[in-house]
Coordinates of C-alpha atoms in Angstrom, one line a residue:
X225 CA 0.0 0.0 0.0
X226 CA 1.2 3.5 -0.9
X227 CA 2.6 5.4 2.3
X228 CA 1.5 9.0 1.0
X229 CA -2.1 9.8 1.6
X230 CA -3.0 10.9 -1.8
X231 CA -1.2 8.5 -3.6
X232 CA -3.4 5.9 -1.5
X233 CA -6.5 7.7 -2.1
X234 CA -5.8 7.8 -5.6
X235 CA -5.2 4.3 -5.9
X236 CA -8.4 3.0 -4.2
X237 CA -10.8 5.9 -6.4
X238 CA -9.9 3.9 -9.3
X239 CA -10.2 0.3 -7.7
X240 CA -13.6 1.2 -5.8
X241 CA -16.0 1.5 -8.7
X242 CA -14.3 -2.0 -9.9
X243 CA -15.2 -4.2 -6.4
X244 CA -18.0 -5.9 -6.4
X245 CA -20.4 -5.2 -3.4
X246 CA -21.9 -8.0 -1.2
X247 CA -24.8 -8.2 1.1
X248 CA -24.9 -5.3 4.1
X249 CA -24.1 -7.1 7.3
X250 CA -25.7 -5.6 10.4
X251 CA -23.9 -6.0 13.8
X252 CA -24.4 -4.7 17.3
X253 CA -21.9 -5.2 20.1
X254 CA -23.2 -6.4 24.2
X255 CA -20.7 -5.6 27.2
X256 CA -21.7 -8.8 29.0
X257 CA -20.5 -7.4 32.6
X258 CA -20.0 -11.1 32.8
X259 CA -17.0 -14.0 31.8
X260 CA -16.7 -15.8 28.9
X261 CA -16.8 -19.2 30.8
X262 CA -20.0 -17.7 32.6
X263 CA -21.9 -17.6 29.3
X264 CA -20.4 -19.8 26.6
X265 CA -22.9 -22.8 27.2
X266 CA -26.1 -20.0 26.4
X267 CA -24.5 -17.9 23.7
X268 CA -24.1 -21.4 22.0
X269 CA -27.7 -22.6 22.5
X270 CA -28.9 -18.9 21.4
X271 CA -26.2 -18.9 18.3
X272 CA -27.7 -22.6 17.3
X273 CA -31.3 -21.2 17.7
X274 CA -30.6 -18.3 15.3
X275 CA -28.7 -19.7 12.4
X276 CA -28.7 -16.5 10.4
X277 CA -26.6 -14.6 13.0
X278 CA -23.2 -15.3 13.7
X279 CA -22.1 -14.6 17.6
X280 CA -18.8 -13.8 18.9
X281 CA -17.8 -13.3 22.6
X282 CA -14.5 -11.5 23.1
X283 CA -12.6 -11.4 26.3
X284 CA -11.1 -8.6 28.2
X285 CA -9.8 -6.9 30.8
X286 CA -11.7 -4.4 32.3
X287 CA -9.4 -2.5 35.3
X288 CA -12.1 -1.7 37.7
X289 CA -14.1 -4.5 37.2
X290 CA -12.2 -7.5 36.4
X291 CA -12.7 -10.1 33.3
X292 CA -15.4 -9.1 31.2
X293 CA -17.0 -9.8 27.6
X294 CA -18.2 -8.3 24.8
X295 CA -20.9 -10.3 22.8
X296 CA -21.0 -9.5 18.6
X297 CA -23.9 -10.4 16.9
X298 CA -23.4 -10.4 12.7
X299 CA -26.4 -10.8 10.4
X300 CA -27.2 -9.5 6.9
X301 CA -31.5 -9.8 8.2
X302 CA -32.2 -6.3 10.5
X303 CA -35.0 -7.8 12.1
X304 CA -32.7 -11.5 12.5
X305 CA -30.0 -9.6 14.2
X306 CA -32.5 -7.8 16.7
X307 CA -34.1 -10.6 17.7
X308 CA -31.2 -12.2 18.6
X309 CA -29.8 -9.8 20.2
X310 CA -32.9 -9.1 22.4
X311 CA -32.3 -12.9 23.2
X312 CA -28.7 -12.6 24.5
X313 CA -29.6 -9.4 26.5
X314 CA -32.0 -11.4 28.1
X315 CA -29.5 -14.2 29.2
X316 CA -27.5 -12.1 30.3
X317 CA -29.9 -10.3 32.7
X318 CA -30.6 -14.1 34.0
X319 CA -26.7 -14.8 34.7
X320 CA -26.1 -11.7 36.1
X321 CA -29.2 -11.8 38.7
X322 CA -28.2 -15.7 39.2
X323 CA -24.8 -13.4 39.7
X324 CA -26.0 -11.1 42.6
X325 CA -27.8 -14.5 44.0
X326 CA -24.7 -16.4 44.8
X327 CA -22.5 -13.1 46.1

C-alpha cells in the first residue's frame, strides 16, 4: 500500500468503482459485565437457535471491574440480528441476577 495519503487515495478511487459489493451485514456489540466461561454454554444454544446470525464473545480486561466480555452479533437480516440480540440481553440479565444471588 502507498505510504503517501494521496497517492493511497488515488489508488483506491480507481479500484472502488471495480469491487463488487456483497450483502450489508448488520452487527451490534453487548458488554456482557459477565465471563466468557459464565456464558459460553447459552450464547451457544442462542447462536444454534438463530442460524442466520453469527455470535462472537471477546474477552477482556476491564481494570475496575475485572474479566469481562463483549458479545457480537453479525447478520445481513435487521430484524434477524435484533431478535437475537434481544435474546442474548435477556440471558444475560438471568446470569447476572443468578450473579448477585450467589454473592
Amino acid at each position: 500500500m502507498a505510504g503517501v495519503p494521496s497517492i493511497m487515495q488515488a489508488m483506491l478511487d480507481e479500484v472502488a468503482p471495480k469491487l463488487k459489493v456483497g450483502v450489508r451485514m448488520f452487527s451490534e456489540t453487548v458488554r456482557a459485565d459477565a465471563r466468557e466461561g459464565d456464558i459460553g454454554i447459552q450464547l451457544s444454544e442462542i447462536a444454534k437457535a438463530n442460524p442466520g446470525v453469527a455470535i462472537g464473545s471477546y474477552p477482556f480486561f476491564d481494570p475496575q471491574h475485572g474479566a469481562n466480555t463483549n458479545v457480537v452479533l453479525r447478520a445481513g437480516n435487521a430484524q434477524t440480528l435484533a431478535q437475537a440480540k434481544r435474546e442474548v440481553e435477556e440471558m444475560l440479565e438471568r446470569v447476572r441476577r443468578a450473579q448477585s444471588k450467589s454473592a
